């Protein structure tokens, strides 16, 4: 959830509002097909206290997808169920990656703030040490000759 309070009367695509006859009409399927899909776990609508099925707009879209995969692509219902499970798993993993990316971004920002605080605390009267460059020059030292006195 996003942490905001939701209006209990606000309709979203997850709000279960359609009875089975309306859902069947909207999806272009027979109500008995919807019951079968529910028994197989392909599309599981919410239930009323009296155990009646209530479909959401997302459920209707999923029913259309199941029908398209079955009729147009020739995928059997077990295959469709596996596809739906994998798509749900991918969506959950994508949400988890997004959460982890947000956490990583927050940690990186905190690290940059701490680093800036450390840099701000440096003493400004200190001069960084610079290493003397090594050369291959050869220096020859010869002692001065003492002069002889007469």
PDB file of C-alpha atoms in Angstrom:
ATOM      1  CA  UNK A   1       0.000   0.000   0.000  1.00  0.00           C
ATOM      2  CA  UNK A   2       1.032   3.599  -0.382  1.00  0.00           C
ATOM      3  CA  UNK A   3       0.361   4.639   3.232  1.00  0.00           C
ATOM      4  CA  UNK A   4      -2.538   6.942   2.338  1.00  0.00           C
ATOM      5  CA  UNK A   5      -6.006   6.378   3.687  1.00  0.00           C
ATOM      6  CA  UNK A   6      -8.342   5.180   1.015  1.00  0.00           C
ATOM      7  CA  UNK A   7     -11.911   6.252   0.647  1.00  0.00           C
ATOM      8  CA  UNK A   8     -13.974   3.103   1.294  1.00  0.00           C
ATOM      9  CA  UNK A   9     -16.314   4.140  -1.541  1.00  0.00           C
ATOM     10  CA  UNK A  10     -13.527   4.720  -4.064  1.00  0.00           C
ATOM     11  CA  UNK A  11     -13.620   2.239  -6.924  1.00  0.00           C
ATOM     12  CA  UNK A  12     -10.351   0.818  -8.193  1.00  0.00           C
ATOM     13  CA  UNK A  13      -9.623  -1.930 -10.674  1.00  0.00           C
ATOM     14  CA  UNK A  14      -9.352  -4.350  -7.727  1.00  0.00           C
ATOM     15  CA  UNK A  15     -12.767  -3.450  -6.279  1.00  0.00           C
ATOM     16  CA  UNK A  16     -15.074  -6.480  -6.559  1.00  0.00           C
ATOM     17  CA  UNK A  17     -18.328  -5.121  -7.976  1.00  0.00           C
ATOM     18  CA  UNK A  18     -19.550  -7.402 -10.781  1.00  0.00           C
ATOM     19  CA  UNK A  19     -21.831 -10.378 -10.167  1.00  0.00           C
ATOM     20  CA  UNK A  20     -21.125 -13.485 -12.219  1.00  0.00           C
ATOM     21  CA  UNK A  21     -23.726 -12.748 -14.893  1.00  0.00           C
ATOM     22  CA  UNK A  22     -22.311  -9.271 -15.552  1.00  0.00           C
ATOM     23  CA  UNK A  23     -18.728 -10.588 -15.453  1.00  0.00           C
ATOM     24  CA  UNK A  24     -19.672 -13.283 -17.966  1.00  0.00           C
ATOM     25  CA  UNK A  25     -21.226 -10.721 -20.274  1.00  0.00           C
ATOM     26  CA  UNK A  26     -18.254  -8.331 -19.979  1.00  0.00           C
ATOM     27  CA  UNK A  27     -15.716 -11.093 -20.626  1.00  0.00           C
ATOM     28  CA  UNK A  28     -17.728 -12.785 -23.374  1.00  0.00           C
ATOM     29  CA  UNK A  29     -17.784 -16.123 -21.537  1.00  0.00           C
ATOM     30  CA  UNK A  30     -20.548 -18.333 -20.174  1.00  0.00           C
ATOM     31  CA  UNK A  31     -21.160 -18.119 -16.400  1.00  0.00           C
ATOM     32  CA  UNK A  32     -20.442 -21.852 -16.125  1.00  0.00           C
ATOM     33  CA  UNK A  33     -16.998 -21.218 -17.664  1.00  0.00           C
ATOM     34  CA  UNK A  34     -16.318 -18.597 -14.991  1.00  0.00           C
ATOM     35  CA  UNK A  35     -17.286 -21.099 -12.291  1.00  0.00           C
ATOM     36  CA  UNK A  36     -14.948 -23.669 -13.844  1.00  0.00           C
ATOM     37  CA  UNK A  37     -12.077 -21.169 -13.975  1.00  0.00           C
ATOM     38  CA  UNK A  38     -12.730 -20.377 -10.303  1.00  0.00           C
ATOM     39  CA  UNK A  39     -12.652 -24.092  -9.360  1.00  0.00           C
ATOM     40  CA  UNK A  40      -9.367 -24.511 -11.248  1.00  0.00           C
ATOM     41  CA  UNK A  41      -7.875 -21.444  -9.568  1.00  0.00           C
ATOM     42  CA  UNK A  42      -7.371 -19.517 -12.796  1.00  0.00           C
ATOM     43  CA  UNK A  43      -9.487 -16.533 -11.800  1.00  0.00           C
ATOM     44  CA  UNK A  44     -10.537 -16.360  -8.153  1.00  0.00           C
ATOM     45  CA  UNK A  45     -13.077 -13.609  -7.518  1.00  0.00           C
ATOM     46  CA  UNK A  46     -13.869 -12.241  -4.081  1.00  0.00           C
ATOM     47  CA  UNK A  47     -16.852 -13.631  -2.216  1.00  0.00           C
ATOM     48  CA  UNK A  48     -19.744 -11.935  -0.509  1.00  0.00           C
ATOM     49  CA  UNK A  49     -20.781 -13.042   2.995  1.00  0.00           C
ATOM     50  CA  UNK A  50     -23.441 -15.187   1.266  1.00  0.00           C
ATOM     51  CA  UNK A  51     -20.627 -16.857  -0.820  1.00  0.00           C
ATOM     52  CA  UNK A  52     -21.643 -15.139  -4.069  1.00  0.00           C
ATOM     53  CA  UNK A  53     -18.844 -14.311  -6.484  1.00  0.00           C
ATOM     54  CA  UNK A  54     -17.885 -10.682  -7.066  1.00  0.00           C
ATOM     55  CA  UNK A  55     -15.514  -9.895  -9.938  1.00  0.00           C
ATOM     56  CA  UNK A  56     -13.312  -6.820 -10.253  1.00  0.00           C
ATOM     57  CA  UNK A  57     -12.229  -5.043 -13.432  1.00  0.00           C
ATOM     58  CA  UNK A  58      -8.861  -6.787 -13.066  1.00  0.00           C
ATOM     59  CA  UNK A  59     -10.655 -10.161 -12.860  1.00  0.00           C
ATOM     60  CA  UNK A  60     -12.558  -9.348 -16.062  1.00  0.00           C
ATOM     61  CA  UNK A  61      -9.288  -8.518 -17.821  1.00  0.00           C
ATOM     62  CA  UNK A  62      -7.767 -11.770 -16.555  1.00  0.00           C
ATOM     63  CA  UNK A  63     -10.793 -13.719 -17.853  1.00  0.00           C
ATOM     64  CA  UNK A  64     -10.273 -12.172 -21.285  1.00  0.00           C
ATOM     65  CA  UNK A  65      -6.577 -13.083 -21.155  1.00  0.00           C
ATOM     66  CA  UNK A  66      -7.378 -16.688 -20.196  1.00  0.00           C
ATOM     67  CA  UNK A  67      -9.854 -16.919 -23.064  1.00  0.00           C
ATOM     68  CA  UNK A  68      -7.350 -15.428 -25.524  1.00  0.00           C
ATOM     69  CA  UNK A  69      -4.569 -17.818 -24.424  1.00  0.00           C
ATOM     70  CA  UNK A  70      -6.933 -20.774 -24.618  1.00  0.00           C
ATOM     71  CA  UNK A  71      -8.679 -19.997 -27.905  1.00  0.00           C
ATOM     72  CA  UNK A  72      -6.104 -18.063 -29.927  1.00  0.00           C
ATOM     73  CA  UNK A  73      -2.845 -19.535 -28.627  1.00  0.00           C
ATOM     74  CA  UNK A  74      -4.097 -23.090 -28.012  1.00  0.00           C
ATOM     75  CA  UNK A  75      -2.682 -23.290 -24.476  1.00  0.00           C
ATOM     76  CA  UNK A  76      -4.394 -25.730 -22.142  1.00  0.00           C
ATOM     77  CA  UNK A  77      -5.817 -24.590 -18.802  1.00  0.00           C
ATOM     78  CA  UNK A  78      -2.948 -26.083 -16.769  1.00  0.00           C
ATOM     79  CA  UNK A  79      -0.492 -24.125 -18.912  1.00  0.00           C
ATOM     80  CA  UNK A  80      -2.548 -20.968 -18.516  1.00  0.00           C
ATOM     81  CA  UNK A  81      -2.586 -21.436 -14.743  1.00  0.00           C
ATOM     82  CA  UNK A  82       1.204 -21.764 -14.744  1.00  0.00           C
ATOM     83  CA  UNK A  83       1.555 -18.639 -16.930  1.00  0.00           C
ATOM     84  CA  UNK A  84      -0.647 -16.663 -14.535  1.00  0.00           C
ATOM     85  CA  UNK A  85       1.350 -17.898 -11.521  1.00  0.00           C
ATOM     86  CA  UNK A  86       4.622 -16.924 -13.185  1.00  0.00           C
ATOM     87  CA  UNK A  87       3.285 -13.496 -14.183  1.00  0.00           C
ATOM     88  CA  UNK A  88       2.171 -12.928 -10.587  1.00  0.00           C
ATOM     89  CA  UNK A  89       5.591 -14.024  -9.347  1.00  0.00           C
ATOM     90  CA  UNK A  90       7.335 -11.665 -11.784  1.00  0.00           C
ATOM     91  CA  UNK A  91       5.107  -8.781 -10.646  1.00  0.00           C
ATOM     92  CA  UNK A  92       5.904  -9.537  -6.987  1.00  0.00           C
ATOM     93  CA  UNK A  93       9.633  -9.696  -7.746  1.00  0.00           C
ATOM     94  CA  UNK A  94       9.492  -6.430  -9.676  1.00  0.00           C
ATOM     95  CA  UNK A  95       7.776  -4.797  -6.703  1.00  0.00           C
ATOM     96  CA  UNK A  96      10.463  -6.195  -4.385  1.00  0.00           C
ATOM     97  CA  UNK A  97      13.242  -4.912  -6.664  1.00  0.00           C
ATOM     98  CA  UNK A  98      11.615  -1.475  -6.649  1.00  0.00           C
ATOM     99  CA  UNK A  99      11.483  -1.546  -2.820  1.00  0.00           C
ATOM    100  CA  UNK A 100      15.122  -2.580  -2.643  1.00  0.00           C
ATOM    101  CA  UNK A 101      16.115   0.121  -5.148  1.00  0.00           C
ATOM    102  CA  UNK A 102      14.342   2.728  -3.022  1.00  0.00           C
ATOM    103  CA  UNK A 103      16.156   1.440   0.079  1.00  0.00           C
ATOM    104  CA  UNK A 104      19.476   1.498  -1.778  1.00  0.00           C
ATOM    105  CA  UNK A 105      18.858   5.047  -3.001  1.00  0.00           C
ATOM    106  CA  UNK A 106      18.046   6.120   0.564  1.00  0.00           C
ATOM    107  CA  UNK A 107      21.181   4.460   1.938  1.00  0.00           C
ATOM    108  CA  UNK A 108      23.326   6.076  -0.763  1.00  0.00           C
ATOM    109  CA  UNK A 109      21.862   9.504   0.029  1.00  0.00           C
ATOM    110  CA  UNK A 110      22.524   8.985   3.754  1.00  0.00           C
ATOM    111  CA  UNK A 111      26.089   7.917   2.980  1.00  0.00           C
ATOM    112  CA  UNK A 112      26.652  11.032   0.865  1.00  0.00           C
ATOM    113  CA  UNK A 113      25.329  13.201   3.707  1.00  0.00           C
ATOM    114  CA  UNK A 114      27.648  11.529   6.240  1.00  0.00           C
ATOM    115  CA  UNK A 115      30.575  11.880   3.837  1.00  0.00           C
ATOM    116  CA  UNK A 116      29.807  15.570   3.351  1.00  0.00           C
ATOM    117  CA  UNK A 117      29.657  16.020   7.128  1.00  0.00           C
ATOM    118  CA  UNK A 118      33.067  14.367   7.513  1.00  0.00           C
ATOM    119  CA  UNK A 119      34.552  16.547   4.782  1.00  0.00           C
ATOM    120  CA  UNK A 120      33.072  19.639   6.413  1.00  0.00           C
ATOM    121  CA  UNK A 121      34.775  18.731   9.689  1.00  0.00           C
ATOM    122  CA  UNK A 122      38.284  18.692   8.193  1.00  0.00           C
ATOM    123  CA  UNK A 123      40.747  21.193   9.624  1.00  0.00           C
ATOM    124  CA  UNK A 124      41.489  23.808   7.010  1.00  0.00           C
ATOM    125  CA  UNK A 125      44.907  24.750   8.411  1.00  0.00           C
ATOM    126  CA  UNK A 126      46.391  21.407   7.425  1.00  0.00           C
ATOM    127  CA  UNK A 127      48.031  21.050   4.061  1.00  0.00           C
ATOM    128  CA  UNK A 128      47.867  17.720   2.299  1.00  0.00           C
ATOM    129  CA  UNK A 129      51.178  15.917   2.046  1.00  0.00           C
ATOM    130  CA  UNK A 130      52.476  15.577  -1.464  1.00  0.00           C
ATOM    131  CA  UNK A 131      55.009  12.881  -2.102  1.00  0.00           C
ATOM    132  CA  UNK A 132      58.343  13.864  -3.641  1.00  0.00           C
ATOM    133  CA  UNK A 133      58.823  12.415  -7.043  1.00  0.00           C
ATOM    134  CA  UNK A 134      61.601   9.891  -7.391  1.00  0.00           C
ATOM    135  CA  UNK A 135      64.101  10.606 -10.175  1.00  0.00           C
ATOM    136  CA  UNK A 136      66.951   8.644 -11.624  1.00  0.00           C
ATOM    137  CA  UNK A 137      69.346  11.610 -11.546  1.00  0.00           C
ATOM    138  CA  UNK A 138      72.790  10.921 -10.116  1.00  0.00           C
ATOM    139  CA  UNK A 139      74.419  13.475  -7.850  1.00  0.00           C
ATOM    140  CA  UNK A 140      78.175  13.242  -7.287  1.00  0.00           C
ATOM    141  CA  UNK A 141      79.649  14.843  -4.229  1.00  0.00           C
ATOM    142  CA  UNK A 142      83.273  15.716  -4.090  1.00  0.00           C
ATOM    143  CA  UNK A 143      84.898  17.222  -1.022  1.00  0.00           C
ATOM    144  CA  UNK A 144      86.714  20.476  -1.414  1.00  0.00           C
ATOM    145  CA  UNK A 145      90.488  20.187  -1.320  1.00  0.00           C
ATOM    146  CA  UNK A 146      92.193  21.890   1.473  1.00  0.00           C
ATOM    147  CA  UNK A 147      94.695  24.406   0.316  1.00  0.00           C
ATOM    148  CA  UNK A 148      98.274  23.961   1.484  1.00  0.00           C
ATOM    149  CA  UNK A 149      99.755  26.819   3.373  1.00  0.00           C
ATOM    150  CA  UNK A 150     103.314  27.980   2.518  1.00  0.00           C
TER     151      UNK A 150
END
